[in-house]
JSON list of C-alpha atoms in Angstrom, two decimals:
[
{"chain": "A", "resi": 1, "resn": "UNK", "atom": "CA", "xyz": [29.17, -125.32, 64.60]},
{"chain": "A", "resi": 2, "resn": "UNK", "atom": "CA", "xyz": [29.12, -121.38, 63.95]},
{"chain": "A", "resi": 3, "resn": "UNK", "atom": "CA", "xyz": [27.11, -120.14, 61.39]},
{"chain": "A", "resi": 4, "resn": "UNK", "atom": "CA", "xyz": [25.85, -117.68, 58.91]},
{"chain": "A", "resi": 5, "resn": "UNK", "atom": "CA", "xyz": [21.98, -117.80, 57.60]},
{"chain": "A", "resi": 6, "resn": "UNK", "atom": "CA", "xyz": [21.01, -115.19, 54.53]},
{"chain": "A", "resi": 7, "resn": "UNK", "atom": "CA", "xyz": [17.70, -116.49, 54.12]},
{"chain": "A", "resi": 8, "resn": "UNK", "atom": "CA", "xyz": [17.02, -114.72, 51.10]},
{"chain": "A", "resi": 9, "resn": "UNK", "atom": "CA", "xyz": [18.75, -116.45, 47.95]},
{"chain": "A", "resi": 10, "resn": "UNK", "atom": "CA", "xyz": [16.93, -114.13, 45.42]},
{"chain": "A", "resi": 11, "resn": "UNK", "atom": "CA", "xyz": [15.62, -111.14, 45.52]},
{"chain": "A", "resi": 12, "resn": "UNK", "atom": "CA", "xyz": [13.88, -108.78, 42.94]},
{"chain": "A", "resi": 13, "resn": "UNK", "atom": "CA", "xyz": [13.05, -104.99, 43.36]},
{"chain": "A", "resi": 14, "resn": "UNK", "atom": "CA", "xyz": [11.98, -102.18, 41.20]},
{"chain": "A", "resi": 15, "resn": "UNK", "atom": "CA", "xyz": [13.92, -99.13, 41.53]},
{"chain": "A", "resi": 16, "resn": "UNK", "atom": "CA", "xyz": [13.20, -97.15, 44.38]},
{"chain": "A", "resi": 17, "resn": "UNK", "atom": "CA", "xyz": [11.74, -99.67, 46.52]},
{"chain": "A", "resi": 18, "resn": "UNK", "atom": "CA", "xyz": [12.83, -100.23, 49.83]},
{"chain": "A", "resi": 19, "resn": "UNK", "atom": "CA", "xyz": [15.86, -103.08, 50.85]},
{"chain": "A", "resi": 20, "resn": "UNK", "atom": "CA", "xyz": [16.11, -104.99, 53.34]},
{"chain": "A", "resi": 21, "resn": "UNK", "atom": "CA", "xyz": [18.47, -108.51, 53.75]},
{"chain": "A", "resi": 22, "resn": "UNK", "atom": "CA", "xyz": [18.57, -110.32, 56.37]},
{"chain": "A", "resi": 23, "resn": "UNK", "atom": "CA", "xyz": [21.20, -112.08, 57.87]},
{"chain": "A", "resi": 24, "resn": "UNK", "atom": "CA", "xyz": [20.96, -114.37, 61.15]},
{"chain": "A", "resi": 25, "resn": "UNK", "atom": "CA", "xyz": [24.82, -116.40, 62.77]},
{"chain": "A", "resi": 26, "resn": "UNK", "atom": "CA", "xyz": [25.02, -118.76, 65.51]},
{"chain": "A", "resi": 27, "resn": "UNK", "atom": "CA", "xyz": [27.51, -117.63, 67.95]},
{"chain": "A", "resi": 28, "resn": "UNK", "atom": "CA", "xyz": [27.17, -116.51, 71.61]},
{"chain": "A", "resi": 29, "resn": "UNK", "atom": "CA", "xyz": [30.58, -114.63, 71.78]},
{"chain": "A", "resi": 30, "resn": "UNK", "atom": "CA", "xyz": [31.61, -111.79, 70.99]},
{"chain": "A", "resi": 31, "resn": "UNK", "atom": "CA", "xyz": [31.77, -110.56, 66.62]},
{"chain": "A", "resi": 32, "resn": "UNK", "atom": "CA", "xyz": [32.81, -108.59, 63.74]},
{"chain": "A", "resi": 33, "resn": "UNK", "atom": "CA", "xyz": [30.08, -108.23, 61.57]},
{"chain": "A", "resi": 34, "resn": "UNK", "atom": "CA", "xyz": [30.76, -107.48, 57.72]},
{"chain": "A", "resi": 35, "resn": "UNK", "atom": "CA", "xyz": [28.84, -107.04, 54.62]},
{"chain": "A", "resi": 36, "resn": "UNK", "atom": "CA", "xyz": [30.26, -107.82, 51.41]},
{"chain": "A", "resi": 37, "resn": "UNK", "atom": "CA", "xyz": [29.11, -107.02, 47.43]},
{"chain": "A", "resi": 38, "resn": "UNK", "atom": "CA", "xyz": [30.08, -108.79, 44.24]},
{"chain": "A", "resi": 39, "resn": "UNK", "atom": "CA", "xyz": [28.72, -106.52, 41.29]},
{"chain": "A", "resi": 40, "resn": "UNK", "atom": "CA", "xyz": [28.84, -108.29, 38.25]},
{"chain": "A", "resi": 41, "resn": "UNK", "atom": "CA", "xyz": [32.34, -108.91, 36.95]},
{"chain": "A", "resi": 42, "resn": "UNK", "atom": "CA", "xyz": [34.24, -107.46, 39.67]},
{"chain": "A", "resi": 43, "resn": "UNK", "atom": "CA", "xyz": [36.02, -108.06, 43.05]},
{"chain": "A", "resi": 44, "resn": "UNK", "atom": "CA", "xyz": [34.01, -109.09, 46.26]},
{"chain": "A", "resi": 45, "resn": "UNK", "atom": "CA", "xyz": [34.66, -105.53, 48.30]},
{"chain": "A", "resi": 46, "resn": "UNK", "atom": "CA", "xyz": [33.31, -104.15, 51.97]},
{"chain": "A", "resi": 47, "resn": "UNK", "atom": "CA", "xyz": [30.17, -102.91, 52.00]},
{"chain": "A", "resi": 48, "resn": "UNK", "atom": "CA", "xyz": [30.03, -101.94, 55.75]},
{"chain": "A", "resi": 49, "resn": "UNK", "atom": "CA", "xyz": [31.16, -103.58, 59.29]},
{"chain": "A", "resi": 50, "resn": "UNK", "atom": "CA", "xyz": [30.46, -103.42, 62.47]},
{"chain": "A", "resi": 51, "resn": "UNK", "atom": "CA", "xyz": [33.39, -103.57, 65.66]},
{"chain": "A", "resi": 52, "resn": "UNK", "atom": "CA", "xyz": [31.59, -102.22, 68.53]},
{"chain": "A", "resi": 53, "resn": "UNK", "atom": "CA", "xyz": [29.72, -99.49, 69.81]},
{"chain": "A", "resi": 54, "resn": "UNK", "atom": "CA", "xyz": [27.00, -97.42, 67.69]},
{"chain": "A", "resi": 55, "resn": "UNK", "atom": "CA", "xyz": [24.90, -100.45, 66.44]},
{"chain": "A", "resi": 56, "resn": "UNK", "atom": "CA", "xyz": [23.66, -98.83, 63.61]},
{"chain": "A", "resi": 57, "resn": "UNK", "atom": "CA", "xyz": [26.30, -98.37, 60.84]},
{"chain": "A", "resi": 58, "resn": "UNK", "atom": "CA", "xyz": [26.54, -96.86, 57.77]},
{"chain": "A", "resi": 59, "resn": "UNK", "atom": "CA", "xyz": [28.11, -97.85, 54.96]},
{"chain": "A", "resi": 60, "resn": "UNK", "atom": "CA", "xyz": [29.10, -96.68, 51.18]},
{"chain": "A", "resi": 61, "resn": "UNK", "atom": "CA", "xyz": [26.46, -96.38, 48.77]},
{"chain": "A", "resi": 62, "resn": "UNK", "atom": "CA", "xyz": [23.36, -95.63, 51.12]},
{"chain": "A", "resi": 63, "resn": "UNK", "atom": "CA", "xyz": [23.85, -99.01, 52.67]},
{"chain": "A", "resi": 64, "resn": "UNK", "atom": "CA", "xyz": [23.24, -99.26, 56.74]},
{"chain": "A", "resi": 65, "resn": "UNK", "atom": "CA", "xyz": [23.18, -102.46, 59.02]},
{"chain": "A", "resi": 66, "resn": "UNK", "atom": "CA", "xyz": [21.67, -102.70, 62.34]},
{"chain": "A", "resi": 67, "resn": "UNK", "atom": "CA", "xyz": [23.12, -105.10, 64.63]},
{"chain": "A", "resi": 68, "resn": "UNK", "atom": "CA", "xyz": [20.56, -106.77, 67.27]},
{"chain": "A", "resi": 69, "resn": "UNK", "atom": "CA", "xyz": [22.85, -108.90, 69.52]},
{"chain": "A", "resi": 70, "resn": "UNK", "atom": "CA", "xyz": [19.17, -110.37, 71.59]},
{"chain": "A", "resi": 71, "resn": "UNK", "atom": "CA", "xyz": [18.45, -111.74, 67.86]},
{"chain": "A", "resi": 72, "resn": "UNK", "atom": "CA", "xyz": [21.86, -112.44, 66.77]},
{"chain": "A", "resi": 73, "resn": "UNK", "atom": "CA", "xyz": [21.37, -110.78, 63.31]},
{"chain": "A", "resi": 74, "resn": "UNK", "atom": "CA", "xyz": [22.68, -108.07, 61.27]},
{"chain": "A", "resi": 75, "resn": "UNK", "atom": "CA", "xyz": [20.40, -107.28, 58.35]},
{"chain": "A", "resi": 76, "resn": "UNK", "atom": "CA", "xyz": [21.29, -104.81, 55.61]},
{"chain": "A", "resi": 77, "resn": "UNK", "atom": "CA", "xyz": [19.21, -102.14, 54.31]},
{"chain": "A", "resi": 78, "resn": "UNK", "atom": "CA", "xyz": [18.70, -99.13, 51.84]},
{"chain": "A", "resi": 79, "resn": "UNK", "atom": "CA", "xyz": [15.84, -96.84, 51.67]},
{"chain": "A", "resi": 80, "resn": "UNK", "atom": "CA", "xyz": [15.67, -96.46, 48.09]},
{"chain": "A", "resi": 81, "resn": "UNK", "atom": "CA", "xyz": [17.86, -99.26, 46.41]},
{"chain": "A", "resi": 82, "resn": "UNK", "atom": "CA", "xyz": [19.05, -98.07, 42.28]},
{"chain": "A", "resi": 83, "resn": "UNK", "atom": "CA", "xyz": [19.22, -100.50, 39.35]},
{"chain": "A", "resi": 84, "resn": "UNK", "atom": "CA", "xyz": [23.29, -100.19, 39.84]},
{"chain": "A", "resi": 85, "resn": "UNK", "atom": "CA", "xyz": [22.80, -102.01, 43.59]},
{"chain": "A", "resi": 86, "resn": "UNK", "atom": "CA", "xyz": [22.61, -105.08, 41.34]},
{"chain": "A", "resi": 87, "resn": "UNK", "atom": "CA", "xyz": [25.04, -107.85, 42.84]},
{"chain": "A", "resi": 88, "resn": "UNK", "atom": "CA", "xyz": [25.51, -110.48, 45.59]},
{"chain": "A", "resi": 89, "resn": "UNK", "atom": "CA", "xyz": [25.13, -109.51, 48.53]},
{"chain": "A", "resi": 90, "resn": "UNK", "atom": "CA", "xyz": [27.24, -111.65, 51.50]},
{"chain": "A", "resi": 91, "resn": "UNK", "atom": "CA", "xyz": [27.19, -111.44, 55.52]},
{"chain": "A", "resi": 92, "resn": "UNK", "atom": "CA", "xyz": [29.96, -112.58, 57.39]},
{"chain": "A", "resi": 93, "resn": "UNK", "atom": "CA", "xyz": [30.90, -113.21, 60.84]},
{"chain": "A", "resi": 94, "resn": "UNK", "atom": "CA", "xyz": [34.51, -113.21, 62.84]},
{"chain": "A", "resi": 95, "resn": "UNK", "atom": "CA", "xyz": [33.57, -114.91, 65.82]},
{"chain": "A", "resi": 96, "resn": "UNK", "atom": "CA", "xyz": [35.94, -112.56, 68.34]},
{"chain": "A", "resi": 97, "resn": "UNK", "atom": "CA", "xyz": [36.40, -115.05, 70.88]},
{"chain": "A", "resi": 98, "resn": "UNK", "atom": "CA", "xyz": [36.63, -118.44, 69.90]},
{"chain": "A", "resi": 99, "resn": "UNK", "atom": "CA", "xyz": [40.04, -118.98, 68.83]},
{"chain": "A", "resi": 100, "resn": "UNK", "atom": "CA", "xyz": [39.15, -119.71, 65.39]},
{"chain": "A", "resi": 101, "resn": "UNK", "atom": "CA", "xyz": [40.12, -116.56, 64.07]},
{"chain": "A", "resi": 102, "resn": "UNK", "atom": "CA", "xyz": [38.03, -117.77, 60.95]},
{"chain": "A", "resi": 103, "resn": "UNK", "atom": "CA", "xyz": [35.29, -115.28, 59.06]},
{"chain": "A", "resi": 104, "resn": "UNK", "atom": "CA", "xyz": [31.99, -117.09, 58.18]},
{"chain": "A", "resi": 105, "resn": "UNK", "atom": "CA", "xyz": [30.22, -116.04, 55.13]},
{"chain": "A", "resi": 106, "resn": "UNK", "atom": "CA", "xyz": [26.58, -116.84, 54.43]},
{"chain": "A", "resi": 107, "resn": "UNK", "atom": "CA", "xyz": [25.66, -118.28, 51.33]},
{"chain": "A", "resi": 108, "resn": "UNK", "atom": "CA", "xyz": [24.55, -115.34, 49.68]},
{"chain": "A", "resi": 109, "resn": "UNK", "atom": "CA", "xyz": [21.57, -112.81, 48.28]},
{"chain": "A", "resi": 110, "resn": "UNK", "atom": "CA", "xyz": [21.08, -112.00, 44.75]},
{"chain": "A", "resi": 111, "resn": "UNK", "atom": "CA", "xyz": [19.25, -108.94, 44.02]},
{"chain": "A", "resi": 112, "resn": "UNK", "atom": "CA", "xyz": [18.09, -108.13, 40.76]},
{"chain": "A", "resi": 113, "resn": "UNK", "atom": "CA", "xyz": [16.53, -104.61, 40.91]},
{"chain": "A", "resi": 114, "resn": "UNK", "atom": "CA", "xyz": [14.57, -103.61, 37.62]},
{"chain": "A", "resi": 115, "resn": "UNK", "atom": "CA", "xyz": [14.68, -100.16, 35.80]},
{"chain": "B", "resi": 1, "resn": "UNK", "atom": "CA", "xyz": [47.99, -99.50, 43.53]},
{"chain": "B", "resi": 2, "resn": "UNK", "atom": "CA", "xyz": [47.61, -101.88, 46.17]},
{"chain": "B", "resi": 3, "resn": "UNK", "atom": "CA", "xyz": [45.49, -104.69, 45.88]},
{"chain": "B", "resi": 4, "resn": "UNK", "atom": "CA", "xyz": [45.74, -108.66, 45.28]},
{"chain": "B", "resi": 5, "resn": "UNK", "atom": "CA", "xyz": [46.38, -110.37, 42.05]},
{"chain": "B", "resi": 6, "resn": "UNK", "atom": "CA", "xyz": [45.71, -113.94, 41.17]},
{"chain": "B", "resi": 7, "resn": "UNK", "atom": "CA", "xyz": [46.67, -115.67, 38.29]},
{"chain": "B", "resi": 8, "resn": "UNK", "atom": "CA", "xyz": [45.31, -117.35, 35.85]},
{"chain": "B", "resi": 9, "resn": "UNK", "atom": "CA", "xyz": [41.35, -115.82, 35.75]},
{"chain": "B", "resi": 10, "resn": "UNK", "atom": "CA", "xyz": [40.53, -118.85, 34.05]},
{"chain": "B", "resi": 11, "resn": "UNK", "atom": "CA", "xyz": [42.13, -122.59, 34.29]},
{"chain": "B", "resi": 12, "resn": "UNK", "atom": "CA", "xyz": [41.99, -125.73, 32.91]},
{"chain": "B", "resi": 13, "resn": "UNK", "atom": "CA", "xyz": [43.16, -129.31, 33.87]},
{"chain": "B", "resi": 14, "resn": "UNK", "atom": "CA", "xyz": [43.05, -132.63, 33.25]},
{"chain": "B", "resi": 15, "resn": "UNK", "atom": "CA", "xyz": [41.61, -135.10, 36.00]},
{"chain": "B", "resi": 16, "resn": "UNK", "atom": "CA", "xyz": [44.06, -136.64, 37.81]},
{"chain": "B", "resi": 17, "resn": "UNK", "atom": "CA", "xyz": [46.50, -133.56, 37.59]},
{"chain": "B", "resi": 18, "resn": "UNK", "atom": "CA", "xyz": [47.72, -131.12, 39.95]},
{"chain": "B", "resi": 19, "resn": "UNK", "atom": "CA", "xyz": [47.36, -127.55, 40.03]},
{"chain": "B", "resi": 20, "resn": "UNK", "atom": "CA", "xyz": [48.82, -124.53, 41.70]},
{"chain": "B", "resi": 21, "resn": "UNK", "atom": "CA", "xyz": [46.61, -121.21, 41.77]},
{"chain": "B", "resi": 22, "resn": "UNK", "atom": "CA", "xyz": [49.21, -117.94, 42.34]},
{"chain": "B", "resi": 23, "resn": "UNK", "atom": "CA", "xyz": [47.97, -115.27, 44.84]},
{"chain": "B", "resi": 24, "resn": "UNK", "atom": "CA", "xyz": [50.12, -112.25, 45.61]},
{"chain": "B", "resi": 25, "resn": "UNK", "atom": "CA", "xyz": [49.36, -108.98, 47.35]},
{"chain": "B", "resi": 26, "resn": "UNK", "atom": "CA", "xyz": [51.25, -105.89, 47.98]},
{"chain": "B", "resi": 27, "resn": "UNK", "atom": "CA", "xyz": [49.02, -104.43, 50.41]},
{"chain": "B", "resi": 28, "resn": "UNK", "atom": "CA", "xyz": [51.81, -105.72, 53.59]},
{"chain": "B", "resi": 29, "resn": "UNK", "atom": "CA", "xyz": [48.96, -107.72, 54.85]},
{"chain": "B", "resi": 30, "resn": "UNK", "atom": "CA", "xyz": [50.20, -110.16, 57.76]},
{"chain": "B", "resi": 31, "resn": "UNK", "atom": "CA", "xyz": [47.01, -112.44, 56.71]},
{"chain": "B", "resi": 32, "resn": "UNK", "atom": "CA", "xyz": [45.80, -114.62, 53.68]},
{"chain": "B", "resi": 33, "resn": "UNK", "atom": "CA", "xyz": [43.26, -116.43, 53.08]},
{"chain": "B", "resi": 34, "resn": "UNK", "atom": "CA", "xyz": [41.98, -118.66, 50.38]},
{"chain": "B", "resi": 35, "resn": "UNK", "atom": "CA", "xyz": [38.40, -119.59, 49.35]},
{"chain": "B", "resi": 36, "resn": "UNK", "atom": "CA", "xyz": [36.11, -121.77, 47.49]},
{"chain": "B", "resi": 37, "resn": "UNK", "atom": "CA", "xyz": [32.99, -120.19, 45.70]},
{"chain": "B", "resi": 38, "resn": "UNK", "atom": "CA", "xyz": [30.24, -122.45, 44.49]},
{"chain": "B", "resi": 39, "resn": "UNK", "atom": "CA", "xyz": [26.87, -121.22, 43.81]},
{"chain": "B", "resi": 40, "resn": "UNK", "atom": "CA", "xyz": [24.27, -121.26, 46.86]},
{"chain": "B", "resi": 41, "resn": "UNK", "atom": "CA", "xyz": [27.09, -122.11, 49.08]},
{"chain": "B", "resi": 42, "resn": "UNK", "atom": "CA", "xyz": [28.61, -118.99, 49.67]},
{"chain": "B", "resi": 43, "resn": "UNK", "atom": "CA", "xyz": [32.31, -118.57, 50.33]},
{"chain": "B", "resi": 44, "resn": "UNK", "atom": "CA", "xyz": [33.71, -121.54, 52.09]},
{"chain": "B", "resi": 45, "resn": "UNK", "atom": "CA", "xyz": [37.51, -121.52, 53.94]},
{"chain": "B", "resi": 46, "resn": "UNK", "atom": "CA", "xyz": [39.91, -123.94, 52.84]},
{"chain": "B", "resi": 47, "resn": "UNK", "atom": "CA", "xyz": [43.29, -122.58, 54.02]},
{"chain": "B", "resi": 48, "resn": "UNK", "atom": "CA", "xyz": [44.19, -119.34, 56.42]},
{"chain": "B", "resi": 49, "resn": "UNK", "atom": "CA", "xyz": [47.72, -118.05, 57.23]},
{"chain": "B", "resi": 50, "resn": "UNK", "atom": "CA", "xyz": [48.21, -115.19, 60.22]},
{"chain": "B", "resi": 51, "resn": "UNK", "atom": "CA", "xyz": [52.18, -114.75, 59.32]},
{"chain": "B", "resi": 52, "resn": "UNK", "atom": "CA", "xyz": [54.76, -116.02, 57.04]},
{"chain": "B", "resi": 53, "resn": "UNK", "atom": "CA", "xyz": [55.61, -119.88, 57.91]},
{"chain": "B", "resi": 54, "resn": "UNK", "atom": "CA", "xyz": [52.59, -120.33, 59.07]},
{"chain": "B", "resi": 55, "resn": "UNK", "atom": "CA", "xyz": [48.83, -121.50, 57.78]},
{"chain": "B", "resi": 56, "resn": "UNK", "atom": "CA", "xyz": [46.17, -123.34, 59.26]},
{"chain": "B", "resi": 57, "resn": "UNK", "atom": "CA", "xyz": [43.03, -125.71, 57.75]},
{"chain": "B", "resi": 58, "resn": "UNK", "atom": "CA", "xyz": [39.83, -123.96, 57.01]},
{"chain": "B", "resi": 59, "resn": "UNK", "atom": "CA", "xyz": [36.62, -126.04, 56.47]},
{"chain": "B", "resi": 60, "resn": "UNK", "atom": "CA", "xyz": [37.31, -127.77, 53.46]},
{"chain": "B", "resi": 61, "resn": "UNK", "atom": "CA", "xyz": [41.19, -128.31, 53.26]},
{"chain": "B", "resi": 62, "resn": "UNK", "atom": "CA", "xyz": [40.81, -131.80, 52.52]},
{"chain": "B", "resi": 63, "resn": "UNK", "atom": "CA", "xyz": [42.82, -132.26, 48.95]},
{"chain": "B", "resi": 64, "resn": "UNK", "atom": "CA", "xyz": [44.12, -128.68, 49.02]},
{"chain": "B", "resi": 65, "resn": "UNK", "atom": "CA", "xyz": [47.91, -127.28, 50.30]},
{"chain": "B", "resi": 66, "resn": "UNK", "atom": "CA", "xyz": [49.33, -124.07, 50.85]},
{"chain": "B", "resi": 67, "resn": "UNK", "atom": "CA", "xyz": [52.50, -122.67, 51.67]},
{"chain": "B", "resi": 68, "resn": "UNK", "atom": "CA", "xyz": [53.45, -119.40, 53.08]},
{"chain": "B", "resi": 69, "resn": "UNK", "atom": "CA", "xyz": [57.39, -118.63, 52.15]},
{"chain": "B", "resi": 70, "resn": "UNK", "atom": "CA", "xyz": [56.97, -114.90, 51.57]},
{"chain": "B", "resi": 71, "resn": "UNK", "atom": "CA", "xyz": [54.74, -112.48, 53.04]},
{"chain": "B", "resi": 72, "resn": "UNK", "atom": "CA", "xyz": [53.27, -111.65, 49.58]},
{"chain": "B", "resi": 73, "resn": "UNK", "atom": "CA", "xyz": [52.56, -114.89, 48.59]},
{"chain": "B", "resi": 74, "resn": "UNK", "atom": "CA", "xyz": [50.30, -117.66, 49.47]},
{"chain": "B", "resi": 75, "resn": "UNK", "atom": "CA", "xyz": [49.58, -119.72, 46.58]},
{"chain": "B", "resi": 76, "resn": "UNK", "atom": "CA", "xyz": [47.27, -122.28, 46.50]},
{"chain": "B", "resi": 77, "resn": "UNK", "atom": "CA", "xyz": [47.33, -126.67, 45.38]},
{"chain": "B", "resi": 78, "resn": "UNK", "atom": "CA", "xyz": [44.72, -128.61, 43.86]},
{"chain": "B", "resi": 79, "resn": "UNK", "atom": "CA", "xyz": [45.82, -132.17, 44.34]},
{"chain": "B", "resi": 80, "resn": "UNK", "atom": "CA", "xyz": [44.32, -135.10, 42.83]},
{"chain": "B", "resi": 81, "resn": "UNK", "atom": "CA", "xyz": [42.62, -136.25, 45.59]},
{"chain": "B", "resi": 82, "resn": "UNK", "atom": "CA", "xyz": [40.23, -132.96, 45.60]},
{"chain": "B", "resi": 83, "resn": "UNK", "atom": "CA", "xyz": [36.69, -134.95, 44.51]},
{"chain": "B", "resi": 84, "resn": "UNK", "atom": "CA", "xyz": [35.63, -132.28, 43.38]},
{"chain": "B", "resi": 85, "resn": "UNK", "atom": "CA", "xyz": [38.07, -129.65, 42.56]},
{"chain": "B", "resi": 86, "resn": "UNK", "atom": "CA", "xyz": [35.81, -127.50, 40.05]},
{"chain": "B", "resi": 87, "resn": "UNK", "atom": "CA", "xyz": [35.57, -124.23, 41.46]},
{"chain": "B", "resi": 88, "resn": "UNK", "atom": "CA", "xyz": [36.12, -120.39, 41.70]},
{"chain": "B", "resi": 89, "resn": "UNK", "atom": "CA", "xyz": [38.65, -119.63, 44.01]},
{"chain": "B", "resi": 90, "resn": "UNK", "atom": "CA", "xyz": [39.06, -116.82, 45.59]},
{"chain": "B", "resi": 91, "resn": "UNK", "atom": "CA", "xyz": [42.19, -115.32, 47.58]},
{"chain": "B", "resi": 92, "resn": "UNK", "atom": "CA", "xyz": [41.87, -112.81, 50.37]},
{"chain": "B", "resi": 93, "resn": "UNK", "atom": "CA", "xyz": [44.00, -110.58, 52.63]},
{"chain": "B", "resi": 94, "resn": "UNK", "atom": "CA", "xyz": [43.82, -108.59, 55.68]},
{"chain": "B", "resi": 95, "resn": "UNK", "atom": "CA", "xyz": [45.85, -106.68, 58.31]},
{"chain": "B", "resi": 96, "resn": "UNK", "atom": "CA", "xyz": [45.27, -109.05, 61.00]},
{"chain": "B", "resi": 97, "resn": "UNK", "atom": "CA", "xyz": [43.37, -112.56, 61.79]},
{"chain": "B", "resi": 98, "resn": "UNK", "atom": "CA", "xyz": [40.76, -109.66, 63.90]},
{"chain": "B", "resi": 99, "resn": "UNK", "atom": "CA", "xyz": [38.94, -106.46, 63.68]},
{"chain": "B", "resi": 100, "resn": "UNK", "atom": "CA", "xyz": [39.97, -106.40, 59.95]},
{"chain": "B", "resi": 101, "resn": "UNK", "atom": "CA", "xyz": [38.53, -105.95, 56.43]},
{"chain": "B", "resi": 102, "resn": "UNK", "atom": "CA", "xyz": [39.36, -108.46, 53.82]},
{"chain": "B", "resi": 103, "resn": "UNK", "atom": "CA", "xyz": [40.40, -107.26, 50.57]},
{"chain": "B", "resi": 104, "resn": "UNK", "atom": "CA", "xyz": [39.81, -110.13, 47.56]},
{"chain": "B", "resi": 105, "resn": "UNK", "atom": "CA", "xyz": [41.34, -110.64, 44.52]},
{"chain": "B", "resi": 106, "resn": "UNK", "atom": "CA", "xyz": [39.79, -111.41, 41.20]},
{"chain": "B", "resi": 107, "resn": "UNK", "atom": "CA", "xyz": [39.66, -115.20, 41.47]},
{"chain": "B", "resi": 108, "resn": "UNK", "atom": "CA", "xyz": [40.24, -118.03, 39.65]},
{"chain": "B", "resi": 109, "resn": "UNK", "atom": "CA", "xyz": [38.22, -120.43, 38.01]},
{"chain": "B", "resi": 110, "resn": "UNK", "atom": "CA", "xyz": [39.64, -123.57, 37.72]},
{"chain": "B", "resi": 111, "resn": "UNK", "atom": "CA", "xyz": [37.54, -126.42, 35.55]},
{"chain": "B", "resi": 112, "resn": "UNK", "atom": "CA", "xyz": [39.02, -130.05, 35.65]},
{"chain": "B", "resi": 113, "resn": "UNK", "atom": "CA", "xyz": [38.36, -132.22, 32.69]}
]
């Protein structure tokens, strides 16, 4: 069965220190990649996503992603992450080809970054 | 201002009792999309629909429904014989079933008694 892995379920930063999430599916097709944030107390919104082409995407906020189809992952990262980057962080797949038309979230990051 | 509202934020049942959680979205989405958030296990599908008349299972649709009369609206049934129906649910939209964003409501969280 397709799948989404965020093997990080917690993580704490001070401010300014570097972020990286990683995220890992099990697919052989063709996908969208997406990251998601939940900041406390509001709506689950885009954070970035990834279609084709340029590998490397940018997002709002200072976020970027790097896809690496060989590893089938698509971690997120920021250089220099700020006490407001606190929230839930979710990767999620739309596996292109296989019918499903479903998107597959992973089960999640919590980062807690510390003033 | 576009976006998708659900209704109530927070709701409570008896066990044993059916409930229907409202989604509606004026964003002319073709898509919806409803799921269940419980903590550590991310966001799990439990009902999809690409156009109006039409919805399909997700991976938990056992002791939910849908329907799918208007374009706008794809609201959402807890039935009785959801083990487990204490959740947050959240409802989602997007242009198409591919190469599309979803946009997400609030949520609702529903508590059974």
């Amino acid at each position: 069965a397709q799948s989404v892995s965020q093997h990080n379920h917690h993580v704490i930063l001070s401010e300014a220190a570097s972020l990286e999430l990683g995220c890992n599916y099990s697919y052989g097709g063709t996908v969208n990649l997406f990251w998601y944030v939940q900041y406390p107390g509001q709506h689950l919104q885009l954070l970035l996503k990834y279609f084709s082409g340029d590998p490397l995407v940018k997002g709002i906020k200072g976020f970027e992603a790097e896809f690496i189809k060989s590893k089938f992952s698509f971690n997120l990262r920021k250089p220099s992450v700020q006490w407001s980057d606190t929230a839930e962080y979710f990767c999620a797949v739309n596996p292109v080809t296989s019918g499903t038309y479903k998107y597959i979230f992973g089960t999640g990051t919590r980062l807690k970054v510390l003033a | 201002d576009g976006g998708i509202t659900q209704s109530p934020k927070y709701l409570f049942r008896k066990e044993g009792q059916n409930v229907t959680l409202s989604c509606e979205q004026n964003l002319n989405h073709d898509a919806m999309y409803w799921y269940r958030q419980d903590p550590g296990q991310g966001l799990r599908l439990i009902y999809y629909s690409q156009i109006v008349n039409d919805f399909q299972k997700g991976d938990i649709a056992e002791g939910y429904s849908v329907s799918r009369e208007k374009k706008e609206s794809f609201p959402l049934t807890v039935t009785s014989a959801q083990k487990n129906p204490t959740a947050f649910y959240l409802c989602a939209s997007s242009e198409g079933l591919l190469y599309n964003e979803q946009f997400f409501g609030p949520g609702t969280r529903l508590t059974v008694l």
